[in-house]
mmCIF file of C-alpha atoms in Angstrom:
data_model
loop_
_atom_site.group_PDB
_atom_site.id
_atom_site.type_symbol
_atom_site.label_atom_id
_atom_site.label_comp_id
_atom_site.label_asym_id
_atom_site.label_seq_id
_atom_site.Cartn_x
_atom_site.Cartn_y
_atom_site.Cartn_z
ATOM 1 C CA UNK M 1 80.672 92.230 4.235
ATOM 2 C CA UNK M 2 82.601 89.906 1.688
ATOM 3 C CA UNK M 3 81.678 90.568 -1.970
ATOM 4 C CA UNK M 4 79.506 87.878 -3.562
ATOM 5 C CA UNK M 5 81.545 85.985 -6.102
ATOM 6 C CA UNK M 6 79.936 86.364 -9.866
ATOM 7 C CA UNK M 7 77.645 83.921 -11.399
ATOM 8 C CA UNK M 8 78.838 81.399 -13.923
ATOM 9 C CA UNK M 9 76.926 79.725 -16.298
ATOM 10 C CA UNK M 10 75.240 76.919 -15.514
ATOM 11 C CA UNK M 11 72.286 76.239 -13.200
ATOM 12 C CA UNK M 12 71.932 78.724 -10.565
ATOM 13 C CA UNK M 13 70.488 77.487 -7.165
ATOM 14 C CA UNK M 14 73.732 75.287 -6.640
ATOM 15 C CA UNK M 15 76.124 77.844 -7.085
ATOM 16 C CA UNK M 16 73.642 80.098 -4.884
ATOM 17 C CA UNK M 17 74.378 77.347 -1.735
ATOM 18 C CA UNK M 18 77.593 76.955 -2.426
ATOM 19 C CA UNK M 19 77.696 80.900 -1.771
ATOM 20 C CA UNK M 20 75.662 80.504 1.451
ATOM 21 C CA UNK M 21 77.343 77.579 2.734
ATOM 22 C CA UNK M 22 80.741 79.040 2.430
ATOM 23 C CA UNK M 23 79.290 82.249 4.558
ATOM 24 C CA UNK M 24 78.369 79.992 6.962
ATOM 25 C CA UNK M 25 82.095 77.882 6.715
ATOM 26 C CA UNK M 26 83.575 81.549 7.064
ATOM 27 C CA UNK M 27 81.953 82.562 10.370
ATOM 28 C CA UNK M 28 80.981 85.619 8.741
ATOM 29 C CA UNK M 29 77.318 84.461 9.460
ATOM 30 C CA UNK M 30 77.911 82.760 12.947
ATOM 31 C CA UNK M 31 75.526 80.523 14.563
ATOM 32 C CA UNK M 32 71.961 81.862 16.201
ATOM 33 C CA UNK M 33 72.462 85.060 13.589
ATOM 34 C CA UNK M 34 69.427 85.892 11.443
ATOM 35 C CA UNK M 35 70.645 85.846 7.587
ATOM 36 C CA UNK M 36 69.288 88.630 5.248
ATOM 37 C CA UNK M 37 65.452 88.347 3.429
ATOM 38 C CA UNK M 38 65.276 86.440 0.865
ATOM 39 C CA UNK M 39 64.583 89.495 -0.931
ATOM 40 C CA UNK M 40 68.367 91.197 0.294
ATOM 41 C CA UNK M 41 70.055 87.923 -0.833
ATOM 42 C CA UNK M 42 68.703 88.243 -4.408
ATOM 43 C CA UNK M 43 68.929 91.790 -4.882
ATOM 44 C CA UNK M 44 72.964 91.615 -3.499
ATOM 45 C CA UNK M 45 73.607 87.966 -5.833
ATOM 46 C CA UNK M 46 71.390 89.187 -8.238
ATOM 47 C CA UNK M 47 69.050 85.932 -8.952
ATOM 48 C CA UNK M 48 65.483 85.603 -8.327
ATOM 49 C CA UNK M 49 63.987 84.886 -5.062
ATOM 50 C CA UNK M 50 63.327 81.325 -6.180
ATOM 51 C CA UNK M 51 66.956 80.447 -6.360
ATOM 52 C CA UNK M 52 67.586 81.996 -2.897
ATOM 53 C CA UNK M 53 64.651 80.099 -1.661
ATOM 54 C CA UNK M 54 65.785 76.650 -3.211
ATOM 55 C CA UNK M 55 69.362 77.384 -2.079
ATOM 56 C CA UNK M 56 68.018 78.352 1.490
ATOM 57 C CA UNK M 57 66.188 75.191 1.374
ATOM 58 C CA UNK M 58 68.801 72.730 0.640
ATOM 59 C CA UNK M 59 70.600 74.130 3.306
ATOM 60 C CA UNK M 60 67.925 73.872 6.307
ATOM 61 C CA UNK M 61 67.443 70.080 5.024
ATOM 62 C CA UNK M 62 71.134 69.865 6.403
ATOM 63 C CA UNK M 63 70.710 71.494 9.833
ATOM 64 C CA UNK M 64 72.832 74.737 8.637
ATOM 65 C CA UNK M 65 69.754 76.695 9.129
ATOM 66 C CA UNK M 66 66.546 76.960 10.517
ATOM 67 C CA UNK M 67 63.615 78.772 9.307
ATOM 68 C CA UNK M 68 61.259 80.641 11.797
ATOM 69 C CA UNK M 69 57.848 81.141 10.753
ATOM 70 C CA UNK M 70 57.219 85.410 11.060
ATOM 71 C CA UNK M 71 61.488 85.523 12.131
ATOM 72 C CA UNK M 72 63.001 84.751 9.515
ATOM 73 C CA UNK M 73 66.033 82.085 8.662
ATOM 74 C CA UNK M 74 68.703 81.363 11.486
ATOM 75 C CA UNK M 75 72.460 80.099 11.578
ATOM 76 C CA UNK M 76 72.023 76.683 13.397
ATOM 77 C CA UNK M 77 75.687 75.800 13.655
ATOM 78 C CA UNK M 78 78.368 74.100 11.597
ATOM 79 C CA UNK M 79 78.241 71.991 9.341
ATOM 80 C CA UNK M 80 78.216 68.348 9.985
ATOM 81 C CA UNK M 81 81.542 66.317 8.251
ATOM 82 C CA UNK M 82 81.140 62.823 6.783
ATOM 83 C CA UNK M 83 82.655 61.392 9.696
ATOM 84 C CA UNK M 84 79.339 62.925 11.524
ATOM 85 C CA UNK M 85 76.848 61.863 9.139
ATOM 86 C CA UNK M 86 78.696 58.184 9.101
ATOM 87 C CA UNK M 87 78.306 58.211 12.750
ATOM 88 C CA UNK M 88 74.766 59.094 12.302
ATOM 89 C CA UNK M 89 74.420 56.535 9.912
ATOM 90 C CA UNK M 90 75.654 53.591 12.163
ATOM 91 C CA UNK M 91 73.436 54.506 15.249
ATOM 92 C CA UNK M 92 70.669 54.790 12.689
ATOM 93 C CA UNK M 93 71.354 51.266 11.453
ATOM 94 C CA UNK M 94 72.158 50.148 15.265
ATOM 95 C CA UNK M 95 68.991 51.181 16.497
ATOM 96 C CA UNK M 96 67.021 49.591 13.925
ATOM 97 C CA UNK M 97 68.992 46.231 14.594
ATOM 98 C CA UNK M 98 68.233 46.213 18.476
ATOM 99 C CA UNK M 99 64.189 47.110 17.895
ATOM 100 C CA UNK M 100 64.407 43.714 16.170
ATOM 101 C CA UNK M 101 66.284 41.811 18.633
ATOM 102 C CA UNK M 102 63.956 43.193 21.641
ATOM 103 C CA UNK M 103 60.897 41.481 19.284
ATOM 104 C CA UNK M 104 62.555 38.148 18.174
ATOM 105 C CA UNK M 105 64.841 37.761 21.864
ATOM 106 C CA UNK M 106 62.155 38.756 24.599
ATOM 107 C CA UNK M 107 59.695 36.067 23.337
ATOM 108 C CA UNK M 108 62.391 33.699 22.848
ATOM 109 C CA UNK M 109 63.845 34.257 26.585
ATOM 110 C CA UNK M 110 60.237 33.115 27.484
ATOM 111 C CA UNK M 111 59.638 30.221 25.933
ATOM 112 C CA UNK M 112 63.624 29.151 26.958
ATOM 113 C CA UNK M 113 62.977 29.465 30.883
ATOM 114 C CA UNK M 114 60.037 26.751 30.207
ATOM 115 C CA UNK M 115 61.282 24.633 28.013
ATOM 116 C CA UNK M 116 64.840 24.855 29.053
ATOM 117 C CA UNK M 117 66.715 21.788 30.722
ATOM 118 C CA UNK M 118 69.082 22.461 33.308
ATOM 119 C CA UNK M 119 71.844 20.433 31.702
ATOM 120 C CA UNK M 120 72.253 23.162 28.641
ATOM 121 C CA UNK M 121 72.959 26.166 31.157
ATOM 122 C CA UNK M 122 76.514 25.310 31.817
ATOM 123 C CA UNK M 123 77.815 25.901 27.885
ATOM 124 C CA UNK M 124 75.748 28.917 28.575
ATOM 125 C CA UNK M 125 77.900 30.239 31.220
ATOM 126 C CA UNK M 126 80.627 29.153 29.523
ATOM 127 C CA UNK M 127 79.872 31.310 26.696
ATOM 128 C CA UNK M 128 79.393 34.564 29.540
ATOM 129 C CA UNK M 129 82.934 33.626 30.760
ATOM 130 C CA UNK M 130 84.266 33.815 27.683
ATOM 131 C CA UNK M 131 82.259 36.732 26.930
ATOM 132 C CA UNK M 132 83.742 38.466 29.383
ATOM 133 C CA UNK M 133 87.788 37.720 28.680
ATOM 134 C CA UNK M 134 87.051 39.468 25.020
ATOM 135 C CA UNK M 135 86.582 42.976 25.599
ATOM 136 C CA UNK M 136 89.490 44.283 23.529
ATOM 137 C CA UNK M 137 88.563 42.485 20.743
ATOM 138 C CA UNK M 138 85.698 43.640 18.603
ATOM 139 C CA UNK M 139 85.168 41.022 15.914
ATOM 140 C CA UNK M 140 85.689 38.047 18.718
ATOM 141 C CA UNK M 141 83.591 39.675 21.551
ATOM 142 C CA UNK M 142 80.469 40.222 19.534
ATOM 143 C CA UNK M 143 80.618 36.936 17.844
ATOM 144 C CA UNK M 144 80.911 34.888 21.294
ATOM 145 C CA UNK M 145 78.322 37.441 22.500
ATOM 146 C CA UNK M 146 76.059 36.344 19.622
ATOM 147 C CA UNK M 147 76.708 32.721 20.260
ATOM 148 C CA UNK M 148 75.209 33.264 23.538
ATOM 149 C CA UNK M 149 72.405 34.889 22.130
ATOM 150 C CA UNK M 150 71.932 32.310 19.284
ATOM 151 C CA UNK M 151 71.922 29.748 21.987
ATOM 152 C CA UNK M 152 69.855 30.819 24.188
ATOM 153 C CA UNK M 153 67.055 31.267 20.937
ATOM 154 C CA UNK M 154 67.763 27.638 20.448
ATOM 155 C CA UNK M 155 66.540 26.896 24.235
ATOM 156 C CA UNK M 156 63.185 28.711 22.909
ATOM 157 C CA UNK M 157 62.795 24.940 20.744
ATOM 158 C CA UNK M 158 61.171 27.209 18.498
ATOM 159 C CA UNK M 159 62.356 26.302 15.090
ATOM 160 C CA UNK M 160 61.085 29.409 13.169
ATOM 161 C CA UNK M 161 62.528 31.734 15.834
ATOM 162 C CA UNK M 162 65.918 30.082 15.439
ATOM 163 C CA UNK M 163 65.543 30.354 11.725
ATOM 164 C CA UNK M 164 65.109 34.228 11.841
ATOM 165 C CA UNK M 165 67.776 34.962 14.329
ATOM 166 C CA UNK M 166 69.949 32.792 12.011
ATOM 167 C CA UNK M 167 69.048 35.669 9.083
ATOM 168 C CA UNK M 168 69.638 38.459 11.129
ATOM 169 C CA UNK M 169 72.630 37.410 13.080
ATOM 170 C CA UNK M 170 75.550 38.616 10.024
ATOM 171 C CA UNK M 171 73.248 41.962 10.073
ATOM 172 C CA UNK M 172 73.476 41.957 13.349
ATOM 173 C CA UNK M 173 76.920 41.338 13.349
ATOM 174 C CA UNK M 174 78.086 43.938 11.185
ATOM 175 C CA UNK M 175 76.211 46.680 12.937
ATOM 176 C CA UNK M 176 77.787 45.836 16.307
ATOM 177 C CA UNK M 177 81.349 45.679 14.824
ATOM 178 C CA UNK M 178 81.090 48.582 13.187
ATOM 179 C CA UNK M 179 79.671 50.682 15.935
ATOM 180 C CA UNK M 180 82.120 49.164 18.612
ATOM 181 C CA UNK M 181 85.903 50.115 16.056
ATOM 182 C CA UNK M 182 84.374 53.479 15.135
ATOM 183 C CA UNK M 183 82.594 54.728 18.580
ATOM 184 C CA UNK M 184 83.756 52.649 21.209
ATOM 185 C CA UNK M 185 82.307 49.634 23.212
ATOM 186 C CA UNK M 186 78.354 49.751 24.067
ATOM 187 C CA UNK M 187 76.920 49.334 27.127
ATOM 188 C CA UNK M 188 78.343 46.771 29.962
ATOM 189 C CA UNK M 189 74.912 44.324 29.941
ATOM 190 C CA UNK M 190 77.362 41.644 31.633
ATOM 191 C CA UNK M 191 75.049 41.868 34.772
ATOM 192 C CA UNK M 192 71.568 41.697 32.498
ATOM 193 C CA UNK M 193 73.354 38.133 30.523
ATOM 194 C CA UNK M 194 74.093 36.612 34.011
ATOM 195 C CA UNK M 195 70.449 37.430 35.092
ATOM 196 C CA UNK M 196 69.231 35.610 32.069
ATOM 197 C CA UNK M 197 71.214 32.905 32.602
ATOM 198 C CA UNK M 198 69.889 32.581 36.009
ATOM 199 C CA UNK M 199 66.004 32.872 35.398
ATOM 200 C CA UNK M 200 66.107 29.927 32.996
ATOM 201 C CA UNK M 201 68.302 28.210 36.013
ATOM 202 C CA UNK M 202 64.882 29.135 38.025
ATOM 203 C CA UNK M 203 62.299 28.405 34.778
ATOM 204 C CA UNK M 204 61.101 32.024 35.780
ATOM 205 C CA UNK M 205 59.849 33.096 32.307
ATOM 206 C CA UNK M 206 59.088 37.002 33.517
ATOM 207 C CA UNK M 207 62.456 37.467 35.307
ATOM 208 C CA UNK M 208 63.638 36.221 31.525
ATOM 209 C CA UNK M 209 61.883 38.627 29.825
ATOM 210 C CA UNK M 210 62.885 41.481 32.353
ATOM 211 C CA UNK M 211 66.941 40.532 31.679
ATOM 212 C CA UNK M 212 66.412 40.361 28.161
ATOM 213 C CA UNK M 213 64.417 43.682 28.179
ATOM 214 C CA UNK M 214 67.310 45.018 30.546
ATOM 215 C CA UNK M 215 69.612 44.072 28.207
ATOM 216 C CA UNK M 216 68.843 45.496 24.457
ATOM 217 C CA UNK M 217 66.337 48.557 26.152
ATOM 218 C CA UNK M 218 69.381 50.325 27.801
ATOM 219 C CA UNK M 219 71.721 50.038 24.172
ATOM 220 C CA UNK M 220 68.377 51.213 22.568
ATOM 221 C CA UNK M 221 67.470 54.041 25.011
ATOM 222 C CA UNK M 222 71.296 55.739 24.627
ATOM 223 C CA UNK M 223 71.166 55.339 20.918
ATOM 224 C CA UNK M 224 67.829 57.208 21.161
ATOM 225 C CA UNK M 225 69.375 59.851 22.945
ATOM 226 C CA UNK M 226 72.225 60.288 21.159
#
């Protein structure tokens, strides 16, 4: 086994992860192996058992290890990078974004397919074709995609609903662009917005509801699962 490094002065439970953390960087403690007691680890680093267990700690609270009531403490895997936790971070935020959109959209899909008139569909479609020639495009897809959206709360004629997607949209906004130029695109929903499109078409208020539900519940579901 590699030495232990000596103790400086200073405080002692951050010096004691660093320690552990670099066994676990090494590979000299690889992942599903039990590490020593508590006890072992203070008696070889020479600290108390509260420094260990603080250090030990810290460490779980990142995923490095787990601790197994009656087992002991177990090598979970490597560490997660900043480009991980950033990841993390943005299908956090993502996920958060789309729970609001399912609340504020589905009711507004409703009250569009009855209040509706036929005339405003075509701009509509005009927005899905466009929609659809942006793909490359981050910035440019998710705005026209959000135009759609915006419009189609607008068809809802309910002022207050138009007023809160209006405050979410840049949130929303951000969120998508972010998530598309670091992870990739999301989803292909084309086939969800053309339902939508069509139920209003029809004034069919729970076929609205289903293609909005269709089309934020699959994002949300993989972002879940992720």
């Amino acid at each position: 086994m590699t030495p232990w490094p000596k103790l400086e002065r200073g405080p002692l439970v951050p010096q004691v992860e660093a320690m552990l953390r670099e066994r676990l960087r090494s590979g000299e403690w690889p992942a599903g192996t039990k590490i020593p007691s508590e006890a072992t680890l203070a008696s070889q680093i020479a600290v108390g058992r509260s420094s260990i267990r603080e250090a030990v700690l810290l460490l779980c609270r990142d995923g490095l290890l787990e601790a197994r009531h009656g087992s002991g403490t177990f090598v979970t895997g490597a560490e997660r990078t900043v480009e991980d936790v950033a990841g993390l971070m943005r299908r956090a935020r993502l996920l958060e974004v789309y729970e609001v959109r399912r609340s504020l959209e589905v009711e507004a899909a409703r009250l569009a397919a009855h209040r509706a008139p036929a005339e405003s569909l075509g701009a509509l479609r005009a927005l899905l074709d466009r929609r659809r020639s942006l793909g490359d495009d981050p910035a440019r897809f998710v705005a026209v995609d959000l135009d759609f959206h915006d419009a189609v709360v607008g068809l809802s004629g309910n002022v207050i609903l138009s007023e809160l997607f209006t405050h979410a949209r840049p949130v929303i906004e951000n969120a998508l662009v972010d998530r598309i130029t670091h992870d990739g695109p999301l989803i292909d929903t084309a086939d969800a917005h053309d339902a939508l499109v069509d139920a209003l078409e029809r004034h069919d208020e729970e076929a609205a509801i289903a293609a909005t539900v269709a089309n934020l519940e699959e994002t949300i579901r993989a972002l879940r699962a992720e």
